[in-house]
PDB file of C-alpha atoms and ligand atoms in Angstrom:
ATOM      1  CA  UNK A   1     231.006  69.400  70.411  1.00 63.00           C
ATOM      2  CA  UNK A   2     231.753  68.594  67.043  1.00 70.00           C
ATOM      3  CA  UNK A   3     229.443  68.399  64.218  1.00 72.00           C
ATOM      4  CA  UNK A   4     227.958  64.926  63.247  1.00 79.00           C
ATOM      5  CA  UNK A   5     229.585  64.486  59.249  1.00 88.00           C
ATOM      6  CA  UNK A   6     226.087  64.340  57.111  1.00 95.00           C
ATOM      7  CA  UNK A   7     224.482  61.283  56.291  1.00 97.00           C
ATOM      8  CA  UNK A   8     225.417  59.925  52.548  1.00 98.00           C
ATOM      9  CA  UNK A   9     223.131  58.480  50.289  1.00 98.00           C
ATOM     10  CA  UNK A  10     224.266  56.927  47.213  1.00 98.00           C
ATOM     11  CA  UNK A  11     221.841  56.497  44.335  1.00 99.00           C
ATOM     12  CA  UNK A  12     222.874  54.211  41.407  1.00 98.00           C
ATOM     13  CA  UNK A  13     221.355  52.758  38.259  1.00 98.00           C
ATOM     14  CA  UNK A  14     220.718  52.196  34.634  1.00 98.00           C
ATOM     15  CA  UNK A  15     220.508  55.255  32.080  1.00 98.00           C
ATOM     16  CA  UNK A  16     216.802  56.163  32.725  1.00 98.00           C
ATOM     17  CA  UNK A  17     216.104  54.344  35.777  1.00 98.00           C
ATOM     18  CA  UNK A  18     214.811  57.290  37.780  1.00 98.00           C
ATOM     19  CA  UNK A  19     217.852  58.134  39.696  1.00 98.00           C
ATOM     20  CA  UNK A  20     217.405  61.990  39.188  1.00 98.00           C
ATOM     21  CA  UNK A  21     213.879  62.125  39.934  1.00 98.00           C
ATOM     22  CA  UNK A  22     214.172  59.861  43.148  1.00 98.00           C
ATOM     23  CA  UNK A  23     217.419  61.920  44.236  1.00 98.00           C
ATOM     24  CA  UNK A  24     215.371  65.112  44.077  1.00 98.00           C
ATOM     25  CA  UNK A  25     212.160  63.539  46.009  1.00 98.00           C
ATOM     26  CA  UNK A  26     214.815  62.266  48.729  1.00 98.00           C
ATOM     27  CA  UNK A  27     216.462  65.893  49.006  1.00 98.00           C
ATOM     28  CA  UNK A  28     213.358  67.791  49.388  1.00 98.00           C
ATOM     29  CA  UNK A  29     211.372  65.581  51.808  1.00 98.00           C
ATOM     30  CA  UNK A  30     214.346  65.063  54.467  1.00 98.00           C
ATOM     31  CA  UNK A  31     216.169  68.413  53.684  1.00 98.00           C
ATOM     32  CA  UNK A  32     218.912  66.830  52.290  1.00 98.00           C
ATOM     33  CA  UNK A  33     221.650  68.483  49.523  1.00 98.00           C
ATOM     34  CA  UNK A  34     221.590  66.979  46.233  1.00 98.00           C
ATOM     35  CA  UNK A  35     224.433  66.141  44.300  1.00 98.00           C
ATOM     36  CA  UNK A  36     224.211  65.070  40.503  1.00 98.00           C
ATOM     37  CA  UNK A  37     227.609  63.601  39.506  1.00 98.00           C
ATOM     38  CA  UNK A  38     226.520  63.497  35.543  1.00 98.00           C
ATOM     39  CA  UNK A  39     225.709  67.697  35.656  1.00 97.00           C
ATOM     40  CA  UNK A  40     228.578  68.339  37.904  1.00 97.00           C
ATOM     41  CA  UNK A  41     230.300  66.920  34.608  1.00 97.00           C
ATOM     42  CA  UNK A  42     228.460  68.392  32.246  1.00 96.00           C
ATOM     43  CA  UNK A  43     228.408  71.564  33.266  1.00 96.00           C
ATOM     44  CA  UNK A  44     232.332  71.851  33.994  1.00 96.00           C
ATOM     45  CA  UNK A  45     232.584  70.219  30.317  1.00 95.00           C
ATOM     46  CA  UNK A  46     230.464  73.292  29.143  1.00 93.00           C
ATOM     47  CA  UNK A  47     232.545  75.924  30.885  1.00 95.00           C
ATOM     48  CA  UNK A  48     235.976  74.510  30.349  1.00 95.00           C
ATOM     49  CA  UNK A  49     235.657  72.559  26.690  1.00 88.00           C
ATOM     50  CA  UNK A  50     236.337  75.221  24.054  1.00 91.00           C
ATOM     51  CA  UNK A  51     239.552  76.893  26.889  1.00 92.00           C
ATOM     52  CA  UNK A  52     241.048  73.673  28.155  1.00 94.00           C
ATOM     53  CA  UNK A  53     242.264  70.338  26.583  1.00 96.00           C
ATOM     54  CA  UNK A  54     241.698  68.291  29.482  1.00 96.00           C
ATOM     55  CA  UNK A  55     237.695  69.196  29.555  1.00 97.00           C
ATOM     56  CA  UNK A  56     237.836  69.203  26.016  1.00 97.00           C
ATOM     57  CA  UNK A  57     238.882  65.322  25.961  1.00 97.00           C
ATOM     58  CA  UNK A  58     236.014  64.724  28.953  1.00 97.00           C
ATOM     59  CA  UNK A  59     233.420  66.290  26.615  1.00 97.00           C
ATOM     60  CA  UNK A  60     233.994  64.337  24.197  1.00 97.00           C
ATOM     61  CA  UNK A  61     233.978  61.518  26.265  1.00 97.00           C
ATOM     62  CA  UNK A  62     230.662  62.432  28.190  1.00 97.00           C
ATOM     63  CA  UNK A  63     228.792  62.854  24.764  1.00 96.00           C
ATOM     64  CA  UNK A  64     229.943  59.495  23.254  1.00 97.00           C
ATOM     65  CA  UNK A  65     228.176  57.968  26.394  1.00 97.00           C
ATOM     66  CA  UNK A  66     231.559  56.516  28.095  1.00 98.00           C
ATOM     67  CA  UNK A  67     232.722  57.329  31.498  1.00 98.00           C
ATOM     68  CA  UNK A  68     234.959  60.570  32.770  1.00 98.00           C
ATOM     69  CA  UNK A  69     238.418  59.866  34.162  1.00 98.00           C
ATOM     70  CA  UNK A  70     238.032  58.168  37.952  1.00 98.00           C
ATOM     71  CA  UNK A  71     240.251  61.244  39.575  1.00 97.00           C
ATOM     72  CA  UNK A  72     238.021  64.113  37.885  1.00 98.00           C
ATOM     73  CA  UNK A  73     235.477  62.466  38.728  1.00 98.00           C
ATOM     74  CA  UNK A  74     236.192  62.250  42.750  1.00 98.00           C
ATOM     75  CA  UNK A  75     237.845  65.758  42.695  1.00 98.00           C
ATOM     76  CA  UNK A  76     234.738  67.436  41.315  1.00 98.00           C
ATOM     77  CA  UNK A  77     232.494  65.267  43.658  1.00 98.00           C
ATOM     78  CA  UNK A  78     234.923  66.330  46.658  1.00 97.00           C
ATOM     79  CA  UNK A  79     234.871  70.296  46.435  1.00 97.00           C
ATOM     80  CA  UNK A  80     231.262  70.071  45.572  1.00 98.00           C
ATOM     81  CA  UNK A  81     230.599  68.128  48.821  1.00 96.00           C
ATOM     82  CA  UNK A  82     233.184  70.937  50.647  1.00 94.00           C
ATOM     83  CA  UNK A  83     231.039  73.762  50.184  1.00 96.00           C
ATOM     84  CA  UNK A  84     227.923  71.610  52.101  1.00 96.00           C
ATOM     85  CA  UNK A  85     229.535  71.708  55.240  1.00 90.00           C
ATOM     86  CA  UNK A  86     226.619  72.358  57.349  1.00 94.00           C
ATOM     87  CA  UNK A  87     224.446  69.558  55.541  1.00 97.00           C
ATOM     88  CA  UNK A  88     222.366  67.026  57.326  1.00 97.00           C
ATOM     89  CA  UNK A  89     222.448  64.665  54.380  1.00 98.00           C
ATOM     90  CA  UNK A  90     223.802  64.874  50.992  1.00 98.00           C
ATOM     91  CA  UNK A  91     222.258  62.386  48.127  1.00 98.00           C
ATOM     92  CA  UNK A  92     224.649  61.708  45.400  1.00 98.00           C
ATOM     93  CA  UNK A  93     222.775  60.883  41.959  1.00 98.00           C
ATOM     94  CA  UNK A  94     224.642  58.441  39.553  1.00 98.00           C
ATOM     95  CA  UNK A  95     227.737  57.992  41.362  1.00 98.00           C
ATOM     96  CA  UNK A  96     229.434  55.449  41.386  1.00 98.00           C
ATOM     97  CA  UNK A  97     229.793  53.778  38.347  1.00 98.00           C
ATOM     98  CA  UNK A  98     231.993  51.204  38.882  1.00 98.00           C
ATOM     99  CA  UNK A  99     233.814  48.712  41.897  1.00 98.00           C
ATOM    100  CA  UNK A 100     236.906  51.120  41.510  1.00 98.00           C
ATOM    101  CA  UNK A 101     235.544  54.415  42.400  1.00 98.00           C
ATOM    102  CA  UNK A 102     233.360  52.884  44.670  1.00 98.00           C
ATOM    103  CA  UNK A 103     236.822  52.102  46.038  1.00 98.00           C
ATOM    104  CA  UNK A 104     238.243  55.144  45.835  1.00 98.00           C
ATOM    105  CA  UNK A 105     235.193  57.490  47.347  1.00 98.00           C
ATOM    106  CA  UNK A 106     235.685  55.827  50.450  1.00 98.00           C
ATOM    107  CA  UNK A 107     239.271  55.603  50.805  1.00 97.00           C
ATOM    108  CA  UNK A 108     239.360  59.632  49.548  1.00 97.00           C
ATOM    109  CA  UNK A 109     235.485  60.960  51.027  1.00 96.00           C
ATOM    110  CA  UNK A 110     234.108  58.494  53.303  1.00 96.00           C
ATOM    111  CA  UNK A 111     232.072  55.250  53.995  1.00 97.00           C
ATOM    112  CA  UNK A 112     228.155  56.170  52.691  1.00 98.00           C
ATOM    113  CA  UNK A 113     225.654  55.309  54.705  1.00 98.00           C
ATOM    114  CA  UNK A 114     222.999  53.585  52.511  1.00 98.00           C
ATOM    115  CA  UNK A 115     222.985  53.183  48.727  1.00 98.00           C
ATOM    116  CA  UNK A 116     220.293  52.646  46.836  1.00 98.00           C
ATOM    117  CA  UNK A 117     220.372  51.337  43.446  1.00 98.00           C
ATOM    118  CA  UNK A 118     217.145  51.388  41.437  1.00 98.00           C
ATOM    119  CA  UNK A 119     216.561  47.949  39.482  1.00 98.00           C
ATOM    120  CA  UNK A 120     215.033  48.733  35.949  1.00 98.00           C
ATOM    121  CA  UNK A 121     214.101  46.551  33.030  1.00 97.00           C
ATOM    122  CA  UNK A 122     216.798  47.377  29.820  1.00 96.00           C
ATOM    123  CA  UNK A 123     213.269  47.938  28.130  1.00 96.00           C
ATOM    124  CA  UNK A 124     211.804  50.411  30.595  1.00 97.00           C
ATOM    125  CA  UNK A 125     215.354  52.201  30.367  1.00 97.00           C
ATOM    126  CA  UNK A 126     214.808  52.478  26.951  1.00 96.00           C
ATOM    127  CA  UNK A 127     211.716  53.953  26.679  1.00 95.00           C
ATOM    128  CA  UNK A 128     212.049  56.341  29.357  1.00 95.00           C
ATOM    129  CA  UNK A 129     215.506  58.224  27.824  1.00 95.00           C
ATOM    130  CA  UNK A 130     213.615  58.066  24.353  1.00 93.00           C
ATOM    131  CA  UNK A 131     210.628  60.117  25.540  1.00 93.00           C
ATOM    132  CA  UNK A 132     213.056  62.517  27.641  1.00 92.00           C
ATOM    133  CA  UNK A 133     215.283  63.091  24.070  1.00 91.00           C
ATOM    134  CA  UNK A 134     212.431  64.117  22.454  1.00 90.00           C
ATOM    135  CA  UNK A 135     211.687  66.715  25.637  1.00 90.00           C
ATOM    136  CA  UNK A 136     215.299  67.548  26.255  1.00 86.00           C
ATOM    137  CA  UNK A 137     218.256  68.321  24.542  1.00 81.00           C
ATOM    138  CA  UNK A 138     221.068  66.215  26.746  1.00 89.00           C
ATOM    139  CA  UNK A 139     224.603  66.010  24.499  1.00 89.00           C
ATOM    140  CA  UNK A 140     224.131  62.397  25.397  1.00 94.00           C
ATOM    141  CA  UNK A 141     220.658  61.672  24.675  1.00 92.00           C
ATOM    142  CA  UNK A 142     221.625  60.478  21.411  1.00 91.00           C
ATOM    143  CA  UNK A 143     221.143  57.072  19.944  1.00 92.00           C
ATOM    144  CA  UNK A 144     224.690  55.907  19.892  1.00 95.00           C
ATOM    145  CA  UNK A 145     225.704  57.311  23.283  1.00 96.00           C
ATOM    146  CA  UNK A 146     222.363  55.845  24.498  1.00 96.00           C
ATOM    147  CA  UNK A 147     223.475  52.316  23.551  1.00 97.00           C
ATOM    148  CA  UNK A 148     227.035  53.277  25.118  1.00 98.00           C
ATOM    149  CA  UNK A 149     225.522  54.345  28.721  1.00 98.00           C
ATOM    150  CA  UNK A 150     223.272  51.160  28.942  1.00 98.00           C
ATOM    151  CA  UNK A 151     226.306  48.595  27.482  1.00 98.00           C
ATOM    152  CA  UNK A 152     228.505  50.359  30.325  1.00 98.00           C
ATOM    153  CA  UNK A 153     226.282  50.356  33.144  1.00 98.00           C
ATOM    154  CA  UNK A 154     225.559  46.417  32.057  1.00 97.00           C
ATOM    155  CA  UNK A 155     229.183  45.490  32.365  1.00 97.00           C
ATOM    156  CA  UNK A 156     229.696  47.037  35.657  1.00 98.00           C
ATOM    157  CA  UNK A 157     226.571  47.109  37.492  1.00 98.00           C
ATOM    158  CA  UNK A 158     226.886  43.449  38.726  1.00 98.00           C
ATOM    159  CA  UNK A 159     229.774  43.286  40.333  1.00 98.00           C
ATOM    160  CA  UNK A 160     229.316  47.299  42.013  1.00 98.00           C
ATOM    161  CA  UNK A 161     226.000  45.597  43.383  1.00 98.00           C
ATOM    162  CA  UNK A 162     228.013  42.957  44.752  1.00 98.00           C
ATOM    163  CA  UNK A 163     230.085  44.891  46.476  1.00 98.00           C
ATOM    164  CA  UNK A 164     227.802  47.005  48.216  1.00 98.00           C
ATOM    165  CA  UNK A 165     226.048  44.042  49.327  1.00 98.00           C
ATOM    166  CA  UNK A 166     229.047  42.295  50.580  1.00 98.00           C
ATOM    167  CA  UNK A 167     229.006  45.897  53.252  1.00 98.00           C
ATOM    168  CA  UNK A 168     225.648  45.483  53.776  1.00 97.00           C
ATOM    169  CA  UNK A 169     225.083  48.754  52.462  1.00 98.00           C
ATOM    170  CA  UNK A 170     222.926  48.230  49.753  1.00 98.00           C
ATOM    171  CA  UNK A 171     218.926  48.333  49.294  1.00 98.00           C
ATOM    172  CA  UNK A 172     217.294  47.093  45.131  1.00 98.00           C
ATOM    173  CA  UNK A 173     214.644  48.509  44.803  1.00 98.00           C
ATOM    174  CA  UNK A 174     211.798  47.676  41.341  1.00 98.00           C
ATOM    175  CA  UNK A 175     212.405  50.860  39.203  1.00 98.00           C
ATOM    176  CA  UNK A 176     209.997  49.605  36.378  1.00 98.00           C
ATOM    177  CA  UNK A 177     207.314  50.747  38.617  1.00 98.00           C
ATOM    178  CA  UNK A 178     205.947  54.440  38.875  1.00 97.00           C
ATOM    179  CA  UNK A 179     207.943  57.280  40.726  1.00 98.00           C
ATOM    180  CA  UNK A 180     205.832  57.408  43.927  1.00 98.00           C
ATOM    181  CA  UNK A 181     205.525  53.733  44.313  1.00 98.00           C
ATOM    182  CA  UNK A 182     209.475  53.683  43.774  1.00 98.00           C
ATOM    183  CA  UNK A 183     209.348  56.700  46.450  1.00 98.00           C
ATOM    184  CA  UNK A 184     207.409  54.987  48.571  1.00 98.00           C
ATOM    185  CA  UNK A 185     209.659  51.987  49.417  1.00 98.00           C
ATOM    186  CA  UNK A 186     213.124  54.200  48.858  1.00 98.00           C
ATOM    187  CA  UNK A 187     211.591  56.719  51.904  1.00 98.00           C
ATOM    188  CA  UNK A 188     210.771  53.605  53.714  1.00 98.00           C
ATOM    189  CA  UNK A 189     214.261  52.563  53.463  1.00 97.00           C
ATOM    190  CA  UNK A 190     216.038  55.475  54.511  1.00 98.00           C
ATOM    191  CA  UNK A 191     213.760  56.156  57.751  1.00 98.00           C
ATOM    192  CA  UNK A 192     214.200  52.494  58.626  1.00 96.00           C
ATOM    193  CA  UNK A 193     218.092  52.846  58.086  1.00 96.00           C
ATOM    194  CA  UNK A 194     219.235  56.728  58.507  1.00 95.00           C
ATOM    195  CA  UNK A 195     216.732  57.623  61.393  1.00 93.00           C
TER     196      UNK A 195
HETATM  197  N1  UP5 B   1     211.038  58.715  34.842  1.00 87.35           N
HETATM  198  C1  UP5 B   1     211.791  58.607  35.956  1.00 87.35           C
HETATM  199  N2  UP5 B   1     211.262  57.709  36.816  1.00 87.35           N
HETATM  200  C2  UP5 B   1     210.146  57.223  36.193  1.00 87.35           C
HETATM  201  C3  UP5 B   1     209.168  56.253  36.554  1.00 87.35           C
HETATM  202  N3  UP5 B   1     209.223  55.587  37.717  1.00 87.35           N
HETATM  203  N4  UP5 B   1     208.189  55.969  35.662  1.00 87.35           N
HETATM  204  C4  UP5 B   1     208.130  56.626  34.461  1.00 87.35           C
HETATM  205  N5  UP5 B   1     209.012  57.567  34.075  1.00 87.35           N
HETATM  206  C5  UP5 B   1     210.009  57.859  34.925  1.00 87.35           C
HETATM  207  O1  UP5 B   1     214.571  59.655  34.547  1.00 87.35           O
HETATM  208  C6  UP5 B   1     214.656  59.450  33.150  1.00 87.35           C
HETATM  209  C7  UP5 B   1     213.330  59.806  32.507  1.00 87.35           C
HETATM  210  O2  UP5 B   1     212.333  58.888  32.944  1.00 87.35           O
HETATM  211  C8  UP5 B   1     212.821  61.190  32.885  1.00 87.35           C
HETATM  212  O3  UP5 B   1     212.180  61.732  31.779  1.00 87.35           O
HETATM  213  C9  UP5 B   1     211.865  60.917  34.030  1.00 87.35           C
HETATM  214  O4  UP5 B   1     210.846  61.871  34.114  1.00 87.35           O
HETATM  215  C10 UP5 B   1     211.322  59.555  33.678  1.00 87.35           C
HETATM  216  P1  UP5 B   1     215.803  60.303  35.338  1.00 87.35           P
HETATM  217  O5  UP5 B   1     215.368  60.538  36.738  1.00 87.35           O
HETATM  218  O6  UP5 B   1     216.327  61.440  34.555  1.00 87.35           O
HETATM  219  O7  UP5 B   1     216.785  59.046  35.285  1.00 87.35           O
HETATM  220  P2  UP5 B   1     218.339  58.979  35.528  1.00 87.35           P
HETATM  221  O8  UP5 B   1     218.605  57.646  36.116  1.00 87.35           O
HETATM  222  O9  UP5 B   1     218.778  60.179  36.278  1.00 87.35           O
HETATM  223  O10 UP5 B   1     218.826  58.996  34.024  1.00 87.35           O
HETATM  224  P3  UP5 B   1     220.112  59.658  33.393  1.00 87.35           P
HETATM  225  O11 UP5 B   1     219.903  59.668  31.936  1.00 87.35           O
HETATM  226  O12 UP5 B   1     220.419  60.946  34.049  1.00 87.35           O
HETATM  227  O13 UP5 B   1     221.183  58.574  33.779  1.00 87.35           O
HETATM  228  P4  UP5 B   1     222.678  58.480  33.324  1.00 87.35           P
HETATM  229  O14 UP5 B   1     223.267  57.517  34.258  1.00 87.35           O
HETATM  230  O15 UP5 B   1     222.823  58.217  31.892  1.00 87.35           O
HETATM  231  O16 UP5 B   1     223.166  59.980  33.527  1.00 87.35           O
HETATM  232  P5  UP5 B   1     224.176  60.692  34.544  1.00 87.35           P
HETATM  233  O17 UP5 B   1     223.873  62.125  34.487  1.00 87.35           O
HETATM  234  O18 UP5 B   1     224.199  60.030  35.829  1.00 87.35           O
HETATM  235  O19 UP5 B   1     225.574  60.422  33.826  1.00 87.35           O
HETATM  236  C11 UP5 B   1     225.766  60.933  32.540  1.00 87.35           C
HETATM  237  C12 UP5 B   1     227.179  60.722  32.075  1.00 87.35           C
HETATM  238  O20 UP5 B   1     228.075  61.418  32.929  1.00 87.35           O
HETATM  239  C13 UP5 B   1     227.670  59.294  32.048  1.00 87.35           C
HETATM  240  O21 UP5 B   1     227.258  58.587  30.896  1.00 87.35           O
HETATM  241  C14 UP5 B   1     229.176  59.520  32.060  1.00 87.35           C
HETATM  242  O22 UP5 B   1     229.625  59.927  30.799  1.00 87.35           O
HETATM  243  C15 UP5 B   1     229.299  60.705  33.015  1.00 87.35           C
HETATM  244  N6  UP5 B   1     229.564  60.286  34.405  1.00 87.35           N
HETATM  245  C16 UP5 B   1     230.817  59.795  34.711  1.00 87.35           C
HETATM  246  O23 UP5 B   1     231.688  59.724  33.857  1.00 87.35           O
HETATM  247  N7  UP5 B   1     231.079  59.400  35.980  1.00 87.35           N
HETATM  248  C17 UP5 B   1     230.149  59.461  36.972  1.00 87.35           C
HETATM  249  O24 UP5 B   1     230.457  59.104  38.112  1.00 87.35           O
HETATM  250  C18 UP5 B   1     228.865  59.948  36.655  1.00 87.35           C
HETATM  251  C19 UP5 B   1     228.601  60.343  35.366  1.00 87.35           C
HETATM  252 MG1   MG B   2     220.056  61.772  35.826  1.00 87.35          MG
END
């Protein structure tokens, strides 16, 4: 018999809202792959800026805060996801960003089966990629691109929410709150809904 296709989880949010430390909780306690979107970019941008013009543009793109090109953006997701074929789950952190790929992941990929998008106070956001600068050193953890990510995920979040809601797809969960009360209620969610 054939293989059931893994489960897909789709984790979205503000800059800072937790969706990389959630995604990773979510991968290790149900043996799930994890998929970061934002460091599939970033590390192709690495690789490819200084040899290729196309990355070169994206880099520059990715560091003033704005989004990739849509088609990059599901190509790198779709041979990252090709080399998981024997995954039970895969949890996709950051992705997608607006109604349009949302779109276009399921007309190219597939239908996910729960996403999750992690509700977070533009103050709370704030804070938390302030503290991580001064820990980190992400191209894009800079003031100005800061300001970029959070105006960008304002404009679209609404209506990408809306949409996944229309499918029924779609759990909000309080993000303000700490990571294992956030945990708590997102591992509730997926044994109510994947298991
Ligand atoms: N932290 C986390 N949870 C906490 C909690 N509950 N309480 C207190 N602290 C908490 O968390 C951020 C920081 O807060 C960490 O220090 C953490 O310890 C702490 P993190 O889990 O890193 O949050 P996350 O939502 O992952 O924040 P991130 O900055 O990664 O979000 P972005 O959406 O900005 O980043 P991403 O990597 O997804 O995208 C980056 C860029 O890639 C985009 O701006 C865009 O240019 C590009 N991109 C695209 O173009 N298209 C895509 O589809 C995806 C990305
Ligand atoms: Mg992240």
């Amino acid at each position: 018999p054939s293989r059931p296709r893994p489960k897909v989880i789709l984790i979205i949010g503000g800059p800072g809202s937790g969706k990389g430390t959630q995604s990773l909780k979510i991968a290790e306690r149900y043996g799930f792959e994890y998929v970061s979107v934002g460091e599939l970019l970033r590390k192709k941008m690495i690789h490819n800026a200084t040899s290729n013009r196309k990355w070169s543009l994206i880099a520059r793109i990715i560091t003033n805060g704005e989004l990739a090109p849509q088609e990059t953006t599901i190509t790198e997701i779709k041979q990252k996801i090709m080399k998981l074929p024997d995954a039970s789950g895969i949890v996709i952190d950051g992705f997608p960003r607006d109604v349009a790929q949302a779109l276009s992941f399921e007309d190219q990929i597939c239908t996910p089966d729960l996403v999750v998008f992690l509700a977070c106070s533009n103050q709370r956001l704030k804070e938390r990629l302030e503290k991580r600068a001064e820990q980190q050193g992400r191209p894009d953890d800079n003031p100005k691109a800061t300001e970029r990510r959070l105006a960008n995920f304002k404009q679209n979040a609404v209506p990408l929410v809306k949409y996944f809601q229309e499918k029924g797809l779609i759990v909000t969960l309080d993000a303000d709150r700490d990571e294992e009360e956030v945990f708590s209620d997102i591992s509730m969610m997926v044994d109510n809904k994947l298991f």
